[in-house]
Short mmCIF file of C-alpha atoms and ligand atoms in Angstrom, two decimals:
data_model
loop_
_atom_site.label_atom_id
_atom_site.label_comp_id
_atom_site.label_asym_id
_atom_site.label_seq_id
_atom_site.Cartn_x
_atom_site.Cartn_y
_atom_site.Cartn_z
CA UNK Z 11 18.42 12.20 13.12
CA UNK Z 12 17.53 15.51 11.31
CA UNK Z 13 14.86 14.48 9.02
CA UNK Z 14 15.67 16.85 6.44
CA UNK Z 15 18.74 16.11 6.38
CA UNK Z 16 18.97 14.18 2.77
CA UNK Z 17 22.79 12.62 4.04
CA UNK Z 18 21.19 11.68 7.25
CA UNK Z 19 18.51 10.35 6.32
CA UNK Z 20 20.30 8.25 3.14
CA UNK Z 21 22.64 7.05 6.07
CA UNK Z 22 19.94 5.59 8.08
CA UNK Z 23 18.68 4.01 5.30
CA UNK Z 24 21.93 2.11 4.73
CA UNK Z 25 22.86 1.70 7.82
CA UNK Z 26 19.40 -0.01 8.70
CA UNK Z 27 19.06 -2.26 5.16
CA UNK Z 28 16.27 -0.35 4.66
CA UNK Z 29 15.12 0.26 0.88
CA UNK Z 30 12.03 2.71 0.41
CA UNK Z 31 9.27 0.92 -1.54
CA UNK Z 32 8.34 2.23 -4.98
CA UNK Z 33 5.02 0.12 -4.41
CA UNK Z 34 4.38 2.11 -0.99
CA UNK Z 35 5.35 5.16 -2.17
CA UNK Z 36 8.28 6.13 -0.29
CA UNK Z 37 9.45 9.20 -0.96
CA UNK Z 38 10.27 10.93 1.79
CA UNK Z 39 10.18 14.61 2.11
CA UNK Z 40 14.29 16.05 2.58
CA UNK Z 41 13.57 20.12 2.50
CA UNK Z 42 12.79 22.22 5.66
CA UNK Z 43 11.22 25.02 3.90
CA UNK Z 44 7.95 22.88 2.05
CA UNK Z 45 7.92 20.80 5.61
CA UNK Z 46 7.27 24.56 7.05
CA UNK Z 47 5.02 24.97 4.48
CA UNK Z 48 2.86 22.18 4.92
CA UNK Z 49 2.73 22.24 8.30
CA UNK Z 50 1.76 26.26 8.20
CA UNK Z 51 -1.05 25.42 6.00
CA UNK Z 52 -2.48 22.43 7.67
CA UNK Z 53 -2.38 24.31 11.03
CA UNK Z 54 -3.70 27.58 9.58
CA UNK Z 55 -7.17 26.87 10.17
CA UNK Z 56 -7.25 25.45 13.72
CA UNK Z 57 -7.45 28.07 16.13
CA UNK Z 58 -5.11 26.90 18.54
CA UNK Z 59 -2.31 24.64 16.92
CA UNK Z 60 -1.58 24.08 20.82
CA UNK Z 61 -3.50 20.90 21.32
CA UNK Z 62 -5.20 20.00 18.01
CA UNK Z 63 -6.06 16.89 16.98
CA UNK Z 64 -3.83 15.98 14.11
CA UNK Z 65 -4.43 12.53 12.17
CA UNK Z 66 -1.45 11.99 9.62
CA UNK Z 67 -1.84 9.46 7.04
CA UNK Z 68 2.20 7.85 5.77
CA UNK Z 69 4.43 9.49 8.41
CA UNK Z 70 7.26 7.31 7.36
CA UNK Z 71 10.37 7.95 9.22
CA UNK Z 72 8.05 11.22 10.84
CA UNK Z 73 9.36 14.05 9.31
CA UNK Z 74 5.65 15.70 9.46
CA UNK Z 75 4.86 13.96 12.68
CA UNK Z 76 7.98 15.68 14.25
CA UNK Z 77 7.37 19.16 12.95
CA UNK Z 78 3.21 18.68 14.35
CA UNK Z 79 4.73 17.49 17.58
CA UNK Z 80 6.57 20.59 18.27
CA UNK Z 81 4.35 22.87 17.32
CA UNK Z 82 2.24 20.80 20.38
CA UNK Z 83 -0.25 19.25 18.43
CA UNK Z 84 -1.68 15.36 19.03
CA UNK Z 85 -0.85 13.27 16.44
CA UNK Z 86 -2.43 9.79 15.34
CA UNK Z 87 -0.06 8.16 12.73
CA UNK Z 88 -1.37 5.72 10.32
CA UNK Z 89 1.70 3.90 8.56
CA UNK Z 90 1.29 0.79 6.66
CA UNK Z 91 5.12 -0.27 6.53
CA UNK Z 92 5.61 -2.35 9.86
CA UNK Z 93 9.29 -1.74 9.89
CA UNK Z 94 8.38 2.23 9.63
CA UNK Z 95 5.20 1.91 12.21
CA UNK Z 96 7.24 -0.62 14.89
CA UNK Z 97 10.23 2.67 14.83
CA UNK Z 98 8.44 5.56 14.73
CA UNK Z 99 7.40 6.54 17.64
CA UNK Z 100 11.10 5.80 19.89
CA UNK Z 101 12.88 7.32 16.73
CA UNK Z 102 11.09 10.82 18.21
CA UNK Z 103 11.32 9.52 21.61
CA UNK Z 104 8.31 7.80 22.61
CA UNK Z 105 6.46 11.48 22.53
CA UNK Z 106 3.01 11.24 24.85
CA UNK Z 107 1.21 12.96 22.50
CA UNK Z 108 1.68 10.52 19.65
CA UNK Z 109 0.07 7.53 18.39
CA UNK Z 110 1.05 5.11 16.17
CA UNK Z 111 -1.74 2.60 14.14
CA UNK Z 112 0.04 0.17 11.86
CA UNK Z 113 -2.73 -0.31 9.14
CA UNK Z 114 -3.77 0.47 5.74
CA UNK Z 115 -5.28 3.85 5.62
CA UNK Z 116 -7.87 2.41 3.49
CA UNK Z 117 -8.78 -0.28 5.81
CA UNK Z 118 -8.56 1.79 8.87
CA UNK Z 119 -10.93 4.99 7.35
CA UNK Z 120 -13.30 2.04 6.55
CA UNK Z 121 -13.52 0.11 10.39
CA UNK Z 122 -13.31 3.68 11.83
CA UNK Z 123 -16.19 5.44 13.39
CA UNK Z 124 -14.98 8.56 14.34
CA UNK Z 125 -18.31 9.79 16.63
CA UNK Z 126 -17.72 6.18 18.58
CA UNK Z 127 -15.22 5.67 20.99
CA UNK Z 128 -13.13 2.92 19.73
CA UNK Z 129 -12.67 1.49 16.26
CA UNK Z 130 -11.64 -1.61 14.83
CA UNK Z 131 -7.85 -1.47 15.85
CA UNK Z 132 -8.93 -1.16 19.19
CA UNK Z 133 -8.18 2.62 19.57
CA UNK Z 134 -9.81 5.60 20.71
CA UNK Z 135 -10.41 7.92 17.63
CA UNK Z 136 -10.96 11.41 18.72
CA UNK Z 137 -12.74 14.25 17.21
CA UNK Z 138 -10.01 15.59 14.62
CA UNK Z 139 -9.13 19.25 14.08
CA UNK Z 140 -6.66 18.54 11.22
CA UNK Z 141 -5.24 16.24 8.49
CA UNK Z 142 -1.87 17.03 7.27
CA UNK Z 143 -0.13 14.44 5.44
CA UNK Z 144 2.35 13.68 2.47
CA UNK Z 145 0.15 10.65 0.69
CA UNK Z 146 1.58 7.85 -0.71
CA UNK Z 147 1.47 8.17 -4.53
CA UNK Z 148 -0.73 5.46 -5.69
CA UNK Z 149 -3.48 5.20 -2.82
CA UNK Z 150 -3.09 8.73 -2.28
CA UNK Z 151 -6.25 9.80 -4.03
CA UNK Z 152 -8.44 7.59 -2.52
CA UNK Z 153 -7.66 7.98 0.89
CA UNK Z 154 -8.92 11.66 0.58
CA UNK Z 155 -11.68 10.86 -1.29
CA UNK Z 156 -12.77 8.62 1.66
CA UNK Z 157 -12.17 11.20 3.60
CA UNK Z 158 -13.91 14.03 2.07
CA UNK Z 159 -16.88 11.75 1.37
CA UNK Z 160 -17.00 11.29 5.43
CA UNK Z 161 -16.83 15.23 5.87
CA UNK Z 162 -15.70 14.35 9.47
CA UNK Z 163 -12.36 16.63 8.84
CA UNK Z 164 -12.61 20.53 8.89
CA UNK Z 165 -9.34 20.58 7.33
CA UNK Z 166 -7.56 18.57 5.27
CA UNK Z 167 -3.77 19.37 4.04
CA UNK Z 168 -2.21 17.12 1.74
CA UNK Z 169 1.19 16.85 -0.66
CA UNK Z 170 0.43 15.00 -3.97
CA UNK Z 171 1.32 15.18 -7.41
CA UNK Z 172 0.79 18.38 -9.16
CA UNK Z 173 -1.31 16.73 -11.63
CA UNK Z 174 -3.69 15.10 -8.31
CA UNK Z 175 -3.75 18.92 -7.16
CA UNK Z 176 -4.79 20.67 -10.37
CA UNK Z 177 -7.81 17.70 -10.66
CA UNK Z 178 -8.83 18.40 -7.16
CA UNK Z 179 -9.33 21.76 -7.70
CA UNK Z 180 -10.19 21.69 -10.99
CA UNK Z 181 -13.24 24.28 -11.75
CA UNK Z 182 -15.97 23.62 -14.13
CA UNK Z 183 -15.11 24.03 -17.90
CA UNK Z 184 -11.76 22.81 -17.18
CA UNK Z 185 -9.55 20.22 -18.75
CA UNK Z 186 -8.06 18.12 -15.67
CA UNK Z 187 -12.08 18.73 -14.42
CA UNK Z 188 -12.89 14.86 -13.18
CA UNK Z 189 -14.47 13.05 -10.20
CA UNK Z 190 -11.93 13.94 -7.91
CA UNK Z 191 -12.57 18.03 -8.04
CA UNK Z 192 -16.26 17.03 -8.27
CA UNK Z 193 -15.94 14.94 -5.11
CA UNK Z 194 -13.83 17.00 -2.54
CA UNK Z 195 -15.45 20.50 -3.82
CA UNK Z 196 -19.14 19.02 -2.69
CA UNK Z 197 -17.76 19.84 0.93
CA UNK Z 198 -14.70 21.39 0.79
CA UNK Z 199 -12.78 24.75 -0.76
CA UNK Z 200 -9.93 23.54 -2.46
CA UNK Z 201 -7.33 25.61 -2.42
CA UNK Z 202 -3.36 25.02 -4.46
CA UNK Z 203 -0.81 26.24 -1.65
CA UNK Z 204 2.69 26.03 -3.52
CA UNK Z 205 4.65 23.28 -5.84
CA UNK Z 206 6.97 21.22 -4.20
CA UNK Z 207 10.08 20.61 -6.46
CA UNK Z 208 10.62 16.37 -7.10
CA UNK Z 209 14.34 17.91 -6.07
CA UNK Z 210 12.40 18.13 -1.87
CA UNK Z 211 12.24 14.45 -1.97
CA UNK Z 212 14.68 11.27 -1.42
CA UNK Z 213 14.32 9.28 -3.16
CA UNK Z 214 13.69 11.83 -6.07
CA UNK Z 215 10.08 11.47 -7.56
CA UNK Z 216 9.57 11.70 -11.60
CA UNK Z 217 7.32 14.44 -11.04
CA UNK Z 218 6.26 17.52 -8.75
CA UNK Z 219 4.20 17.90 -6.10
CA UNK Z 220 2.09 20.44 -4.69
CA UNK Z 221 0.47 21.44 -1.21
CA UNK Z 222 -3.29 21.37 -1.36
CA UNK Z 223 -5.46 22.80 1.04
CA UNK Z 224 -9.14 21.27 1.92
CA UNK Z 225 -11.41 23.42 4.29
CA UNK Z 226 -14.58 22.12 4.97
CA UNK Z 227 -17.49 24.56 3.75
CA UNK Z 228 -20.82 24.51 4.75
CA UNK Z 229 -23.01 25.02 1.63
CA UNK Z 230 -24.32 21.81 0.85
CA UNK Z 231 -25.14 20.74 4.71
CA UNK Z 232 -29.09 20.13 3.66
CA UNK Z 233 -27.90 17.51 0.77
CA UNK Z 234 -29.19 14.70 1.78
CA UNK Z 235 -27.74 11.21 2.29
CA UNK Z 236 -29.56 9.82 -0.24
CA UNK Z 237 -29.18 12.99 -2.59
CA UNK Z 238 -25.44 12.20 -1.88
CA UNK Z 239 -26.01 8.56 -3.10
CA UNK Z 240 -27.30 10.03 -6.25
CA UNK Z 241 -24.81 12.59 -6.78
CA UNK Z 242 -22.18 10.36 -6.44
CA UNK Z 243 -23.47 7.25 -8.40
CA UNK Z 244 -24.81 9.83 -11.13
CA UNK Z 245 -21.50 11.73 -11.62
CA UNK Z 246 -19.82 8.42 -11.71
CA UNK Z 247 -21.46 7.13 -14.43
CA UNK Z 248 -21.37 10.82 -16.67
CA UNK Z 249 -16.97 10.79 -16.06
CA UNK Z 250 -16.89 6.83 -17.21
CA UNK Z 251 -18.03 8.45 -20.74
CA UNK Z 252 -16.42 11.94 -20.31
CA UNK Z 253 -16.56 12.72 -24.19
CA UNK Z 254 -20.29 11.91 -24.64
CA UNK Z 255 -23.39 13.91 -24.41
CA UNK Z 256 -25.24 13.83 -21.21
CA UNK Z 257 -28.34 13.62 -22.92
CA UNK Z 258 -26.76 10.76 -24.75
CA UNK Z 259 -25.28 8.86 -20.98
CA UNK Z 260 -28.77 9.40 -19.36
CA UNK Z 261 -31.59 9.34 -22.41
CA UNK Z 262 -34.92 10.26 -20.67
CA UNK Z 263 -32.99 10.96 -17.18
CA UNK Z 264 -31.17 14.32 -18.85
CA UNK Z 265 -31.88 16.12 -21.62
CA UNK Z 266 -28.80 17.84 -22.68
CA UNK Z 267 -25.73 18.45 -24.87
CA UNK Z 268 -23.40 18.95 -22.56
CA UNK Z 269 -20.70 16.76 -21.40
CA UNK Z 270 -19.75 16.28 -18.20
CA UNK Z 271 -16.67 18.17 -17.27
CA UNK Z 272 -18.74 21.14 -18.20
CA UNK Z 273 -21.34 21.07 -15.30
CA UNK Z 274 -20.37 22.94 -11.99
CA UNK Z 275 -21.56 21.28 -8.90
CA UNK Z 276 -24.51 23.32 -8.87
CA UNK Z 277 -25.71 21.80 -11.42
CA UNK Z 278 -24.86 18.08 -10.74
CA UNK Z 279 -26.58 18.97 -6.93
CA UNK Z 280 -29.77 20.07 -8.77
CA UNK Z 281 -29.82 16.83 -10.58
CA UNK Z 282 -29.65 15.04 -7.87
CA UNK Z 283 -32.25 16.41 -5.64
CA UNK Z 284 -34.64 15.86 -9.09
CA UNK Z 285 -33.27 12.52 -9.32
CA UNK Z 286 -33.83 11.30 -5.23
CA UNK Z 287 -37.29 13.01 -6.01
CA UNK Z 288 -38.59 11.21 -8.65
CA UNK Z 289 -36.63 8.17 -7.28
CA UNK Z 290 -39.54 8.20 -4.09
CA UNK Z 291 -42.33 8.94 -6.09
N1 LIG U 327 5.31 11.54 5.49
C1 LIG U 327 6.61 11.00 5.13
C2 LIG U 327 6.52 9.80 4.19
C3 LIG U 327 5.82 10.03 2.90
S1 LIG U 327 5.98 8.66 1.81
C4 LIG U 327 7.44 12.11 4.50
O1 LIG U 327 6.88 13.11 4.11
O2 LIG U 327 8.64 11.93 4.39
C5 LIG U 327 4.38 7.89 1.98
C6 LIG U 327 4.22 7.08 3.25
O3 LIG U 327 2.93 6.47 3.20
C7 LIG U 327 5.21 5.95 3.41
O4 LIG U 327 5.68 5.93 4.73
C8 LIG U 327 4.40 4.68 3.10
O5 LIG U 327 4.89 3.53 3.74
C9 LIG U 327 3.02 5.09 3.60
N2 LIG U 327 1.90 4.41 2.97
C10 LIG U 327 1.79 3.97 1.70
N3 LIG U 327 0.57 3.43 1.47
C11 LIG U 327 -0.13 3.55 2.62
C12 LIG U 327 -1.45 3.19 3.04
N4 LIG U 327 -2.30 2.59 2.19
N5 LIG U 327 -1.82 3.44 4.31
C13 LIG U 327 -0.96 4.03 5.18
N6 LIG U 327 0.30 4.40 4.86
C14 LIG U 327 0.71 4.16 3.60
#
C-alpha cells in the first residue's frame, strides 16, 4: 500500500473494518512532501542517518516507520492500538531492522531504563540517536515532556498541533509562554520547522499541525537532580496561578511582581539553585 496515498489508505480502512479512533488520535499523515519533511528534520542531526537508532512513538499503519526504514535507520515502534501493532511490521514486510512494542508510550517511557539492557516489556532498549514521531493528539504532550525530562534523546522531532508547537517554543514574555516551553527549553533548543495543513491528514484534523524540532543543548548539564526537583515543582506551582504575582504565589520564598510567564529560564534556574540551597541548610 502507498501510505500516502489518501484512496489507498481509505480503502484499507474499509476493506479491513477498521475505523481510526478519535480517542487514540488517529489521524494519519496522507502527504509525501511534510512525511519528507519530517523525516529530513528528525534525521538532520544524526550524523549518519545510515544506522541510527530511531524510536517512533504512534506509527500507525507506518507511514514514518517506512520512510526511516529506507533511509536505513533502526526503528523501535511503540503503538498502543493492538490491531495497528499485531500488522505493522508484515504490512512493510517483516523489515530486520524494525521493532514493534505494543504498549502505551506512557507506560513504556515509565518501565524503561534506557542505560539497562532490557526493560519491562522484555526488550532490549538501545542507546537512541533520534525520535521522530507524529503524536497522538491528546497524550501527545506528555509523552515529550517525559521525554525531555529524561534528556536521554539528542533529538527529538515531533508533529503536533500548531498551538502545542508555538507553547513549546514559546520565549519568555510571551502569551502561549507555559510549562511546556519552560520544560523542553531546560534541555533542549526548540526549534518550529514548517505547518502542516489539517488538509495532510485522513481523517482531516480540526486544526493544523506543525513540525517541531528538539536538539538537546548542553547548558544546564551542572543543574542538579535535586535543583531539577525544585525547578520543576517550583514552576509548577507559579503556572497553576499564571495571572498572580510571584511575590504573591511564594510570600517570603520570592519577592517580586512579576508573573510567571514573564521569567526566562535563567531566571527560574537561579531560583532554584537558591531554593535547593537554603532547602539543605
Ligand atoms: N504515525 C502515524 C499515525 C499517527 S496517529 C502517521 O503519521 O500516520 C497517532 C498514533 O498514535 C496512532 O497510531 C495511535 O494509535 C497511536 N497512539 C495513541 N496514543 C498512544 C499512546 N499513548 N502510546 C502509543 N501510541 C499511541
Amino acid at each position: 500500500m502507498n501510505l500516502t496515498s489518501p484512496s489507498q489508505v481509505k480503502a484499507w480502512c474499509i476493506e479491513n473494518g477498521f475505523h481510526p479512533n478519535k480517542v487514540l488520535g488517529q489521524n494519519f499523515l496522507i502527504d509525501r512532501n511534510a512525511l519528507v519533511s519530517i523525516v529530513d528534520a528528525g534525521l538532520a542531526g544524526c550524523p549518519d542517518a545510515n544506522g541510527a537508532e530511531v524510536l517512533e512513538i504512534g506509527p500507525g499503519l507506518g507511514v514514518l516507520t517506512e520512510e526511516l526504514l529506507n533511509r536505513g535507520c533502526t526503528v523501535t515502534a511503540i503503538e498502543k492500538d493492538p490491531v495497528l501493532a499485531a500488522r505493522l511490521a508484515e504490512s512493510l514486510g517483516n523489515p530486520p531492522k524494525l521493532r514493534v512494542v505494543e504498549a502505551d508510550a506512557l507506560d513504556w517511557i515509565a518501565g524503561t531504563r534506557i542505560d539497562s539492557d532490557c526493560n519491562d516489556y522484555g526488550n532490549a532498549v538501545p542507546q537512541f540517536d533520534a525520535m521522530v514521531s507524529n503524536l497522538p493528539y491528546q497524550a501527545g504532550t506528555r509523552i515529550l515532556l517525559e521525554l525531555v525530562k529524561r534528556r536521554e534523546i539528542p533529538s527529538m522531532t515531533v508533529l503536533v498541533q500548531t498551538e502545542v508547537a508555538e507553547r513549546l517554543a514559546a520565549k519568555e514574555g510571551s502569551k502561549t509562554r507555559g510549562l511546556a516551553g519552560v520544560w523542553a527549553q531546560l534541555d533542549y533548543d526548540v526549534r518550529i520547522v514548517r505547518k502542516v495543513a489539517a488538509s495532510c491528514f485522513w481523517p482531516r484534523p480540526e486544526i493544523g499541525s506543525s513540525v517541531v524540532t528538539l536538539t538537546r543543548h548542553d547548558r544546564n548539564v551542572g543543574f542538579s537532580a535535586k535543583e531539577r526537583d525544585v525547578f520543576h515543582r517550583l514552576t509548577k506551582k507559579a503556572f497553576e496561578h499564571r495571572r498572580k504575582q510571584l511575590g504573591s504565589i511564594f510570600k517570603d520564598l520570592i519577592q517580586s511582581s512579576a508573573r510567571a510567564e514573564e521569567l526566562a529560564n535563567e531566571d527560574w534556574i537561579n531560583l532554584s539553585k537558591g531554593i535547593a540551597e537554603n532547602e539543605d541548610a
